[in-house]
PDB file of C-alpha atoms in Angstrom:
ATOM      1  CA  MET A   1      22.287  -1.159  -6.927  1.00 31.00           C
ATOM      2  CA  GLN A   2      22.089  -1.661 -10.671  1.00 36.00           C
ATOM      3  CA  LEU A   3      19.231  -3.942 -11.547  1.00 35.00           C
ATOM      4  CA  PRO A   4      19.221  -6.033 -14.792  1.00 35.00           C
ATOM      5  CA  LYS A   5      16.447  -5.293 -17.275  1.00 40.00           C
ATOM      6  CA  SER A   6      13.626  -7.588 -16.922  1.00 44.00           C
ATOM      7  CA  ASN A   7      12.846 -10.399 -19.568  1.00 48.00           C
ATOM      8  CA  SER A   8       9.052 -10.033 -19.583  1.00 53.00           C
ATOM      9  CA  PHE A   9       8.045 -12.530 -22.094  1.00 59.00           C
ATOM     10  CA  ASP A  10       9.920 -15.599 -20.867  1.00 88.00           C
ATOM     11  CA  ILE A  11       6.898 -15.980 -18.496  1.00 94.00           C
ATOM     12  CA  VAL A  12       5.094 -17.635 -21.270  1.00 93.00           C
ATOM     13  CA  ASP A  13       7.836 -20.293 -21.498  1.00 92.00           C
ATOM     14  CA  ALA A  14       7.553 -20.769 -17.764  1.00 94.00           C
ATOM     15  CA  LEU A  15       3.739 -21.189 -17.980  1.00 95.00           C
ATOM     16  CA  GLN A  16       3.996 -23.857 -20.743  1.00 93.00           C
ATOM     17  CA  GLU A  17       6.055 -25.892 -18.283  1.00 93.00           C
ATOM     18  CA  ARG A  18       4.229 -25.520 -14.998  1.00 95.00           C
ATOM     19  CA  ILE A  19       1.667 -23.693 -12.861  1.00 96.00           C
ATOM     20  CA  LEU A  20       3.054 -20.489 -11.575  1.00 98.00           C
ATOM     21  CA  ILE A  21       2.449 -19.431  -7.851  1.00 98.00           C
ATOM     22  CA  LEU A  22       1.260 -15.841  -7.125  1.00 97.00           C
ATOM     23  CA  ASP A  23       2.032 -14.309  -3.738  1.00 97.00           C
ATOM     24  CA  GLY A  24      -0.746 -13.629  -1.165  1.00 94.00           C
ATOM     25  CA  ALA A  25      -2.370 -10.624   0.275  1.00 92.00           C
ATOM     26  CA  MET A  26      -0.272  -7.520   0.994  1.00 95.00           C
ATOM     27  CA  GLY A  27      -2.947  -5.986   3.388  1.00 93.00           C
ATOM     28  CA  THR A  28      -2.935  -9.103   5.735  1.00 91.00           C
ATOM     29  CA  MET A  29       0.646  -9.045   5.992  1.00 96.00           C
ATOM     30  CA  VAL A  30       0.906  -5.213   6.772  1.00 97.00           C
ATOM     31  CA  GLN A  31      -1.750  -5.688   9.586  1.00 94.00           C
ATOM     32  CA  GLN A  32       0.646  -8.064  11.464  1.00 94.00           C
ATOM     33  CA  TYR A  33       2.950  -5.059  12.007  1.00 97.00           C
ATOM     34  CA  ARG A  34       0.043  -3.103  13.837  1.00 96.00           C
ATOM     35  CA  LEU A  35       1.243   0.138  12.427  1.00 97.00           C
ATOM     36  CA  LYS A  36       0.066   3.491  13.887  1.00 97.00           C
ATOM     37  CA  GLU A  37      -0.661   6.778  12.152  1.00 98.00           C
ATOM     38  CA  ASP A  38       2.909   7.944  12.507  1.00 97.00           C
ATOM     39  CA  ASP A  39       4.235   4.810  10.828  1.00 96.00           C
ATOM     40  CA  TYR A  40       2.239   5.670   7.756  1.00 98.00           C
ATOM     41  CA  ARG A  41       3.343   9.239   7.804  1.00 97.00           C
ATOM     42  CA  GLY A  42       7.036   8.852   8.508  1.00 96.00           C
ATOM     43  CA  ASP A  43       9.291  11.818   8.059  1.00 96.00           C
ATOM     44  CA  LEU A  44       8.060  12.437   4.511  1.00 97.00           C
ATOM     45  CA  LEU A  45       4.446  13.233   5.571  1.00 98.00           C
ATOM     46  CA  SER A  46       4.664  14.221   9.287  1.00 96.00           C
ATOM     47  CA  ASP A  47       2.725  17.431   8.569  1.00 97.00           C
ATOM     48  CA  HIS A  48       0.220  16.040   6.072  1.00 97.00           C
ATOM     49  CA  PRO A  49      -3.272  17.417   6.869  1.00 97.00           C
ATOM     50  CA  LYS A  50      -5.161  14.321   6.390  1.00 97.00           C
ATOM     51  CA  LEU A  51      -5.082  10.936   8.228  1.00 98.00           C
ATOM     52  CA  LEU A  52      -3.176   8.225   6.435  1.00 98.00           C
ATOM     53  CA  LYS A  53      -3.534   5.217   8.577  1.00 97.00           C
ATOM     54  CA  ASN A  54      -4.436   2.005   6.544  1.00 96.00           C
ATOM     55  CA  ASN A  55      -3.340   3.588   3.205  1.00 98.00           C
ATOM     56  CA  ASN A  56      -0.958   0.702   2.570  1.00 98.00           C
ATOM     57  CA  ASP A  57       0.213   2.085  -0.706  1.00 98.00           C
ATOM     58  CA  ILE A  58       2.163   5.003   0.862  1.00 98.00           C
ATOM     59  CA  LEU A  59       4.267   2.658   3.003  1.00 98.00           C
ATOM     60  CA  SER A  60       6.466   1.965  -0.052  1.00 98.00           C
ATOM     61  CA  LEU A  61       7.606   5.507   0.540  1.00 98.00           C
ATOM     62  CA  THR A  62       7.515   5.896   4.266  1.00 98.00           C
ATOM     63  CA  ARG A  63       8.279   2.294   5.614  1.00 98.00           C
ATOM     64  CA  PRO A  64       9.846   0.501   2.527  1.00 98.00           C
ATOM     65  CA  GLU A  65      11.666  -1.912   4.771  1.00 98.00           C
ATOM     66  CA  ILE A  66       8.307  -3.388   5.697  1.00 98.00           C
ATOM     67  CA  ILE A  67       7.141  -3.790   2.117  1.00 98.00           C
ATOM     68  CA  SER A  68      10.515  -5.350   1.084  1.00 98.00           C
ATOM     69  CA  ARG A  69      10.331  -7.839   3.837  1.00 98.00           C
ATOM     70  CA  ILE A  70       6.806  -9.004   2.845  1.00 98.00           C
ATOM     71  CA  HIS A  71       7.927  -9.482  -0.609  1.00 98.00           C
ATOM     72  CA  GLU A  72      10.889 -11.518   0.635  1.00 98.00           C
ATOM     73  CA  GLN A  73       8.641 -13.666   2.791  1.00 98.00           C
ATOM     74  CA  TYR A  74       6.344 -14.514  -0.150  1.00 98.00           C
ATOM     75  CA  LEU A  75       9.430 -15.265  -2.371  1.00 98.00           C
ATOM     76  CA  GLU A  76      10.968 -17.533   0.456  1.00 96.00           C
ATOM     77  CA  ALA A  77       7.679 -19.361   0.764  1.00 96.00           C
ATOM     78  CA  GLY A  78       8.005 -20.303  -2.944  1.00 96.00           C
ATOM     79  CA  ALA A  79       6.072 -17.546  -4.966  1.00 98.00           C
ATOM     80  CA  ASP A  80       6.938 -17.218  -8.584  1.00 98.00           C
ATOM     81  CA  ILE A  81       5.189 -13.855  -9.126  1.00 98.00           C
ATOM     82  CA  VAL A  82       5.065 -10.966  -6.465  1.00 98.00           C
ATOM     83  CA  GLU A  83       2.654  -8.036  -6.860  1.00 98.00           C
ATOM     84  CA  THR A  84       3.786  -4.490  -6.237  1.00 98.00           C
ATOM     85  CA  ASN A  85       2.218  -2.582  -3.312  1.00 98.00           C
ATOM     86  CA  THR A  86       0.101  -0.503  -5.584  1.00 98.00           C
ATOM     87  CA  PHE A  87      -3.439  -1.701  -5.348  1.00 98.00           C
ATOM     88  CA  ASN A  88      -4.744   1.819  -4.736  1.00 98.00           C
ATOM     89  CA  ALA A  89      -1.816   3.809  -6.180  1.00 98.00           C
ATOM     90  CA  THR A  90      -3.867   5.921  -8.487  1.00 98.00           C
ATOM     91  CA  THR A  91      -4.855   9.605  -8.298  1.00 98.00           C
ATOM     92  CA  ILE A  92      -8.429   8.731  -8.042  1.00 98.00           C
ATOM     93  CA  SER A  93      -7.974   6.442  -5.097  1.00 97.00           C
ATOM     94  CA  GLN A  94      -5.373   8.492  -3.451  1.00 98.00           C
ATOM     95  CA  GLU A  95      -7.534  11.678  -3.594  1.00 97.00           C
ATOM     96  CA  ASP A  96      -9.255  10.465  -0.396  1.00 96.00           C
ATOM     97  CA  PHE A  97      -5.941  10.853   1.327  1.00 98.00           C
ATOM     98  CA  GLY A  98      -4.755  14.052  -0.537  1.00 98.00           C
ATOM     99  CA  LEU A  99      -1.722  12.202  -1.830  1.00 98.00           C
ATOM    100  CA  GLN A 100      -2.246  12.595  -5.688  1.00 98.00           C
ATOM    101  CA  GLU A 101       1.166  14.217  -6.251  1.00 98.00           C
ATOM    102  CA  PHE A 102       2.838  11.265  -4.663  1.00 98.00           C
ATOM    103  CA  VAL A 103       1.204   8.615  -7.062  1.00 98.00           C
ATOM    104  CA  PRO A 104       4.005   8.363  -9.763  1.00 98.00           C
ATOM    105  CA  GLU A 105       6.720   7.912  -7.082  1.00 98.00           C
ATOM    106  CA  MET A 106       4.529   5.442  -5.203  1.00 98.00           C
ATOM    107  CA  ASN A 107       4.343   3.212  -8.103  1.00 98.00           C
ATOM    108  CA  ARG A 108       7.974   3.573  -9.196  1.00 98.00           C
ATOM    109  CA  VAL A 109       9.328   2.883  -5.735  1.00 98.00           C
ATOM    110  CA  ALA A 110       6.862  -0.044  -5.129  1.00 98.00           C
ATOM    111  CA  ALA A 111       8.004  -1.551  -8.449  1.00 98.00           C
ATOM    112  CA  ARG A 112      11.752  -1.230  -7.393  1.00 98.00           C
ATOM    113  CA  LEU A 113      11.198  -2.717  -4.062  1.00 98.00           C
ATOM    114  CA  ALA A 114       9.556  -5.789  -5.559  1.00 98.00           C
ATOM    115  CA  ARG A 115      12.396  -5.942  -8.165  1.00 98.00           C
ATOM    116  CA  GLU A 116      15.014  -5.733  -5.607  1.00 98.00           C
ATOM    117  CA  ALA A 117      13.326  -8.476  -3.562  1.00 98.00           C
ATOM    118  CA  VAL A 118      13.180 -10.747  -6.612  1.00 97.00           C
ATOM    119  CA  GLN A 119      16.866 -10.141  -7.502  1.00 97.00           C
ATOM    120  CA  LYS A 120      17.799 -10.837  -3.959  1.00 97.00           C
ATOM    121  CA  THR A 121      15.954 -14.147  -3.981  1.00 97.00           C
ATOM    122  CA  MET A 122      17.223 -15.133  -7.444  1.00 95.00           C
ATOM    123  CA  SER A 123      20.779 -14.463  -6.438  1.00 95.00           C
ATOM    124  CA  LYS A 124      20.340 -17.356  -3.887  1.00 94.00           C
ATOM    125  CA  HIS A 125      18.327 -19.558  -6.294  1.00 91.00           C
ATOM    126  CA  PRO A 126      19.575 -18.589  -9.809  1.00 90.00           C
ATOM    127  CA  GLY A 127      17.744 -21.472 -11.492  1.00 87.00           C
ATOM    128  CA  HIS A 128      14.333 -20.346 -10.365  1.00 91.00           C
ATOM    129  CA  ARG A 129      13.016 -17.253 -12.314  1.00 93.00           C
ATOM    130  CA  ARG A 130      10.874 -14.955 -10.447  1.00 96.00           C
ATOM    131  CA  TYR A 131       8.612 -12.131 -11.755  1.00 97.00           C
ATOM    132  CA  VAL A 132       7.221  -8.785 -10.606  1.00 98.00           C
ATOM    133  CA  ALA A 133       3.622  -8.025 -11.331  1.00 98.00           C
ATOM    134  CA  GLY A 134       2.402  -4.306 -11.272  1.00 98.00           C
ATOM    135  CA  SER A 135      -0.732  -4.531  -9.215  1.00 98.00           C
ATOM    136  CA  ILE A 136      -3.496  -2.273 -10.663  1.00 98.00           C
ATOM    137  CA  GLY A 137      -6.597  -2.197  -8.479  1.00 97.00           C
ATOM    138  CA  PRO A 138     -10.228  -1.579  -9.321  1.00 95.00           C
ATOM    139  CA  LEU A 139     -10.459   2.072  -8.057  1.00 95.00           C
ATOM    140  CA  ASN A 140     -12.780   3.300  -5.316  1.00 93.00           C
ATOM    141  CA  ARG A 141     -15.007   4.933  -8.090  1.00 93.00           C
ATOM    142  CA  THR A 142     -17.101   3.039 -10.684  1.00 92.00           C
ATOM    143  CA  LEU A 143     -18.012   3.815 -14.353  1.00 94.00           C
ATOM    144  CA  SER A 144     -21.105   1.637 -14.291  1.00 91.00           C
ATOM    145  CA  LEU A 145     -22.985   2.277 -11.092  1.00 83.00           C
ATOM    146  CA  SER A 146     -24.380   5.451  -9.588  1.00 76.00           C
ATOM    147  CA  ARG A 147     -24.260   6.107  -5.842  1.00 78.00           C
ATOM    148  CA  ASP A 148     -27.289   8.338  -6.075  1.00 76.00           C
ATOM    149  CA  VAL A 149     -30.491   6.221  -6.021  1.00 74.00           C
ATOM    150  CA  ASN A 150     -32.427   9.371  -7.133  1.00 81.00           C
ATOM    151  CA  ASP A 151     -30.076   9.897 -10.119  1.00 81.00           C
ATOM    152  CA  PRO A 152     -29.116   6.481 -11.833  1.00 78.00           C
ATOM    153  CA  GLY A 153     -27.172   8.322 -14.639  1.00 80.00           C
ATOM    154  CA  LYS A 154     -24.928  10.169 -12.217  1.00 84.00           C
ATOM    155  CA  ARG A 155     -21.197   9.144 -12.258  1.00 87.00           C
ATOM    156  CA  GLU A 156     -18.538  10.356  -9.958  1.00 89.00           C
ATOM    157  CA  VAL A 157     -15.730   9.873 -12.713  1.00 94.00           C
ATOM    158  CA  THR A 158     -15.590   9.894 -16.481  1.00 95.00           C
ATOM    159  CA  TRP A 159     -14.078   7.383 -18.808  1.00 96.00           C
ATOM    160  CA  LYS A 160     -11.235   9.819 -19.530  1.00 97.00           C
ATOM    161  CA  GLN A 161     -10.530  10.406 -15.870  1.00 97.00           C
ATOM    162  CA  VAL A 162     -10.332   6.722 -15.265  1.00 98.00           C
ATOM    163  CA  LYS A 163      -8.369   5.923 -18.362  1.00 98.00           C
ATOM    164  CA  ASP A 164      -5.796   8.736 -17.636  1.00 98.00           C
ATOM    165  CA  ALA A 165      -5.325   7.666 -14.026  1.00 98.00           C
ATOM    166  CA  TYR A 166      -4.569   4.018 -15.096  1.00 98.00           C
ATOM    167  CA  GLN A 167      -2.205   5.181 -17.777  1.00 98.00           C
ATOM    168  CA  GLN A 168      -0.385   7.362 -15.233  1.00 98.00           C
ATOM    169  CA  GLN A 169       0.124   4.249 -13.007  1.00 98.00           C
ATOM    170  CA  VAL A 170       1.039   1.968 -15.817  1.00 98.00           C
ATOM    171  CA  GLU A 171       3.688   4.227 -16.898  1.00 98.00           C
ATOM    172  CA  ALA A 172       5.219   4.666 -13.551  1.00 98.00           C
ATOM    173  CA  LEU A 173       5.139   0.875 -12.852  1.00 98.00           C
ATOM    174  CA  ILE A 174       6.944   0.191 -16.053  1.00 98.00           C
ATOM    175  CA  GLU A 175       9.478   2.825 -15.220  1.00 98.00           C
ATOM    176  CA  GLY A 176      10.019   1.008 -11.812  1.00 98.00           C
ATOM    177  CA  GLY A 177      10.901  -2.234 -13.600  1.00 97.00           C
ATOM    178  CA  VAL A 178       7.816  -4.580 -13.565  1.00 97.00           C
ATOM    179  CA  ASP A 179       7.647  -7.731 -15.688  1.00 97.00           C
ATOM    180  CA  LEU A 180       4.083  -7.722 -16.333  1.00 97.00           C
ATOM    181  CA  LEU A 181       0.841  -5.929 -15.343  1.00 98.00           C
ATOM    182  CA  LEU A 182      -2.009  -7.250 -13.302  1.00 98.00           C
ATOM    183  CA  VAL A 183      -5.362  -5.645 -13.383  1.00 98.00           C
ATOM    184  CA  GLU A 184      -7.145  -7.118 -10.509  1.00 97.00           C
ATOM    185  CA  THR A 185     -10.264  -7.534  -8.294  1.00 95.00           C
ATOM    186  CA  THR A 186     -12.456  -6.066 -11.109  1.00 93.00           C
ATOM    187  CA  PHE A 187     -16.036  -5.616  -9.815  1.00 93.00           C
ATOM    188  CA  ASP A 188     -16.857  -3.135 -12.545  1.00 95.00           C
ATOM    189  CA  THR A 189     -15.887  -4.533 -15.979  1.00 96.00           C
ATOM    190  CA  LEU A 190     -16.092  -1.058 -17.472  1.00 96.00           C
ATOM    191  CA  ASN A 191     -13.261   0.046 -15.198  1.00 97.00           C
ATOM    192  CA  LEU A 192     -11.315  -2.891 -16.462  1.00 97.00           C
ATOM    193  CA  LYS A 193     -11.820  -2.063 -19.968  1.00 98.00           C
ATOM    194  CA  ALA A 194     -10.621   1.505 -19.307  1.00 98.00           C
ATOM    195  CA  ALA A 195      -7.568  -0.097 -17.732  1.00 98.00           C
ATOM    196  CA  LEU A 196      -6.888  -2.211 -20.693  1.00 98.00           C
ATOM    197  CA  PHE A 197      -7.405   0.561 -23.111  1.00 98.00           C
ATOM    198  CA  ALA A 198      -4.862   2.748 -21.128  1.00 98.00           C
ATOM    199  CA  ILE A 199      -2.385  -0.009 -21.076  1.00 98.00           C
ATOM    200  CA  GLU A 200      -2.695  -0.540 -24.978  1.00 98.00           C
ATOM    201  CA  GLU A 201      -2.419   3.118 -25.389  1.00 98.00           C
ATOM    202  CA  HIS A 202       0.836   3.309 -23.329  1.00 98.00           C
ATOM    203  CA  PHE A 203       2.286   0.202 -25.166  1.00 97.00           C
ATOM    204  CA  GLN A 204       1.712   2.115 -28.434  1.00 97.00           C
ATOM    205  CA  LYS A 205       3.483   5.190 -27.025  1.00 97.00           C
ATOM    206  CA  ILE A 206       6.509   3.423 -25.874  1.00 97.00           C
ATOM    207  CA  GLY A 207       6.676   0.840 -28.680  1.00 96.00           C
ATOM    208  CA  LYS A 208       6.971  -2.037 -26.327  1.00 95.00           C
ATOM    209  CA  ARG A 209       4.644  -4.652 -24.785  1.00 96.00           C
ATOM    210  CA  TYR A 210       4.351  -6.320 -21.511  1.00 96.00           C
ATOM    211  CA  PRO A 211       2.304  -9.358 -20.484  1.00 97.00           C
ATOM    212  CA  VAL A 212      -1.102  -8.315 -19.113  1.00 98.00           C
ATOM    213  CA  MET A 213      -3.158 -10.427 -16.504  1.00 98.00           C
ATOM    214  CA  ALA A 214      -6.919  -9.469 -15.873  1.00 98.00           C
ATOM    215  CA  SER A 215      -8.676 -10.713 -12.897  1.00 97.00           C
ATOM    216  CA  GLY A 216     -12.346 -10.213 -11.837  1.00 96.00           C
ATOM    217  CA  THR A 217     -14.143 -10.743  -8.579  1.00 94.00           C
ATOM    218  CA  ILE A 218     -17.329 -12.660  -7.983  1.00 90.00           C
ATOM    219  CA  THR A 219     -19.202 -10.886  -5.171  1.00 84.00           C
ATOM    220  CA  ASP A 220     -21.556 -13.744  -3.762  1.00 81.00           C
ATOM    221  CA  ALA A 221     -22.845 -17.196  -4.429  1.00 81.00           C
ATOM    222  CA  SER A 222     -24.803 -16.014  -7.487  1.00 85.00           C
ATOM    223  CA  GLY A 223     -21.542 -16.091  -9.453  1.00 88.00           C
ATOM    224  CA  ARG A 224     -22.007 -12.528 -10.636  1.00 92.00           C
ATOM    225  CA  THR A 225     -19.721  -9.462 -10.386  1.00 92.00           C
ATOM    226  CA  LEU A 226     -21.067  -6.464  -8.518  1.00 89.00           C
ATOM    227  CA  THR A 227     -22.262  -4.951 -11.855  1.00 89.00           C
ATOM    228  CA  GLY A 228     -24.243  -8.131 -12.419  1.00 91.00           C
ATOM    229  CA  GLN A 229     -22.194  -9.919 -15.008  1.00 94.00           C
ATOM    230  CA  THR A 230     -21.829 -13.710 -15.202  1.00 95.00           C
ATOM    231  CA  THR A 231     -18.315 -15.244 -15.493  1.00 95.00           C
ATOM    232  CA  GLU A 232     -18.931 -15.743 -19.267  1.00 96.00           C
ATOM    233  CA  ALA A 233     -20.159 -12.269 -19.875  1.00 96.00           C
ATOM    234  CA  PHE A 234     -17.171 -10.959 -17.981  1.00 96.00           C
ATOM    235  CA  TRP A 235     -14.840 -12.849 -20.314  1.00 97.00           C
ATOM    236  CA  ILE A 236     -16.711 -11.869 -23.439  1.00 97.00           C
ATOM    237  CA  SER A 237     -16.456  -8.178 -22.422  1.00 97.00           C
ATOM    238  CA  ILE A 238     -12.670  -8.218 -22.429  1.00 97.00           C
ATOM    239  CA  SER A 239     -11.948 -11.246 -24.940  1.00 97.00           C
ATOM    240  CA  HIS A 240     -10.864  -8.572 -27.575  1.00 96.00           C
ATOM    241  CA  ALA A 241      -7.877  -7.475 -25.428  1.00 97.00           C
ATOM    242  CA  PRO A 242      -4.438  -9.209 -26.052  1.00 97.00           C
ATOM    243  CA  ILE A 243      -3.908 -10.573 -22.489  1.00 97.00           C
ATOM    244  CA  LEU A 244      -1.666 -13.341 -21.064  1.00 97.00           C
ATOM    245  CA  SER A 245      -4.361 -14.523 -18.660  1.00 98.00           C
ATOM    246  CA  VAL A 246      -7.865 -14.072 -17.241  1.00 98.00           C
ATOM    247  CA  GLY A 247      -8.963 -15.061 -13.765  1.00 97.00           C
ATOM    248  CA  LEU A 248     -10.866 -14.520 -10.574  1.00 96.00           C
ATOM    249  CA  ASN A 249      -9.749 -13.344  -7.123  1.00 94.00           C
ATOM    250  CA  CYS A 250     -10.998 -12.289  -3.784  1.00 88.00           C
ATOM    251  CA  ALA A 251     -14.639 -12.499  -2.394  1.00 80.00           C
ATOM    252  CA  LEU A 252     -15.126 -16.318  -2.492  1.00 85.00           C
ATOM    253  CA  GLY A 253     -13.065 -19.110  -0.905  1.00 87.00           C
ATOM    254  CA  PRO A 254     -11.374 -21.863  -3.060  1.00 89.00           C
ATOM    255  CA  LYS A 255     -14.360 -24.283  -2.852  1.00 90.00           C
ATOM    256  CA  GLU A 256     -16.940 -21.569  -3.809  1.00 90.00           C
ATOM    257  CA  LEU A 257     -14.773 -20.084  -6.496  1.00 92.00           C
ATOM    258  CA  ARG A 258     -13.773 -23.310  -8.250  1.00 94.00           C
ATOM    259  CA  PRO A 259     -16.907 -23.805 -10.529  1.00 94.00           C
ATOM    260  CA  TYR A 260     -16.345 -20.317 -11.962  1.00 95.00           C
ATOM    261  CA  ILE A 261     -12.634 -20.945 -12.559  1.00 95.00           C
ATOM    262  CA  GLU A 262     -13.524 -24.138 -14.374  1.00 96.00           C
ATOM    263  CA  GLU A 263     -15.943 -22.263 -16.620  1.00 96.00           C
ATOM    264  CA  LEU A 264     -13.291 -19.660 -17.460  1.00 96.00           C
ATOM    265  CA  SER A 265     -10.906 -22.458 -18.232  1.00 97.00           C
ATOM    266  CA  HIS A 266     -13.365 -23.926 -20.773  1.00 97.00           C
ATOM    267  CA  ILE A 267     -14.253 -20.761 -22.585  1.00 97.00           C
ATOM    268  CA  ALA A 268     -11.079 -18.609 -22.444  1.00 98.00           C
ATOM    269  CA  PRO A 269      -8.265 -19.483 -24.963  1.00 97.00           C
ATOM    270  CA  VAL A 270      -5.704 -17.874 -22.539  1.00 97.00           C
ATOM    271  CA  TYR A 271      -4.011 -18.879 -19.354  1.00 97.00           C
ATOM    272  CA  VAL A 272      -6.316 -18.827 -16.234  1.00 98.00           C
ATOM    273  CA  SER A 273      -5.529 -17.461 -12.768  1.00 97.00           C
ATOM    274  CA  CYS A 274      -7.124 -18.002  -9.405  1.00 96.00           C
ATOM    275  CA  TYR A 275      -6.459 -16.512  -6.127  1.00 94.00           C
ATOM    276  CA  PRO A 276      -9.382 -16.803  -3.823  1.00 91.00           C
ATOM    277  CA  ASN A 277      -9.924 -15.431  -0.285  1.00 86.00           C
ATOM    278  CA  ALA A 278      -8.273 -17.644   2.517  1.00 75.00           C
ATOM    279  CA  GLY A 279     -11.472 -17.095   4.538  1.00 64.00           C
ATOM    280  CA  LEU A 280     -13.447 -14.400   6.343  1.00 60.00           C
ATOM    281  CA  PRO A 281     -12.088 -12.455   9.308  1.00 60.00           C
ATOM    282  CA  ASP A 282     -12.301 -14.251  12.698  1.00 65.00           C
ATOM    283  CA  PRO A 283     -13.766 -12.036  15.296  1.00 68.00           C
ATOM    284  CA  LEU A 284     -12.512 -14.252  18.079  1.00 73.00           C
ATOM    285  CA  SER A 285      -8.796 -14.129  16.871  1.00 65.00           C
ATOM    286  CA  PRO A 286      -6.503 -11.443  18.469  1.00 59.00           C
ATOM    287  CA  THR A 287      -5.440 -10.499  14.935  1.00 55.00           C
ATOM    288  CA  GLY A 288      -8.837 -10.792  13.328  1.00 53.00           C
ATOM    289  CA  PHE A 289      -7.712 -13.720  11.083  1.00 49.00           C
TER     290      PHE A 289
END
């Protein structure tokens, strides 16, 4: 299937006309399929030495039909933007599963699956433009915090390692056909700064820019990120970057997140995004939600 090239920057025109709707959680939708270890492995990784269950990013390669269907469901529900299934698709995060070598293909294929779902939906509704956002997660390693209480200066990763991992992901997502990049669920702003630096470095390399969204996460009712920043401090830390939007996601529900979104809308001269938690898991529900 020959896919048309994306027209990334017309998203600005769309945002000037109305609020755009982002899709919902990928993991929640995947859980409904009650996948087993063999589903995650598929034929591709049948002999892989490590357990892969709950590594949703690999499903783009081993169960692509599930990821495609989830994208289509969100688009059918009215989403304007769908995120690629790449929240943990970096060499740093995939090291836990021993799948570092699959990371570039994970991102390329995930972007193509989202692109195909968008094109399929747009063929039915040609007047409604849809977009693919390359999802870039926060990593399972942090640049700001030490996990060793006896050695506050100890870090598990370096700035260069984080930057290089993000740049590899960005390159593959763009090759796969995304319209924009979404660095999301930021609990450590230094990780986000490394991601934004990697993105800018790659834009210079290819001589082309894509819109960039940045989204942090407030961890509790204190209104601070895990590394202790207020909403205002979070914005100031990244305000130098040429981004399309800034926002908050995850952790808190709509009611609890609203005052911090309002604060961002007053201090940030860019578009604002918001995608809060729907709620906490329900232990009495058969599905947990």
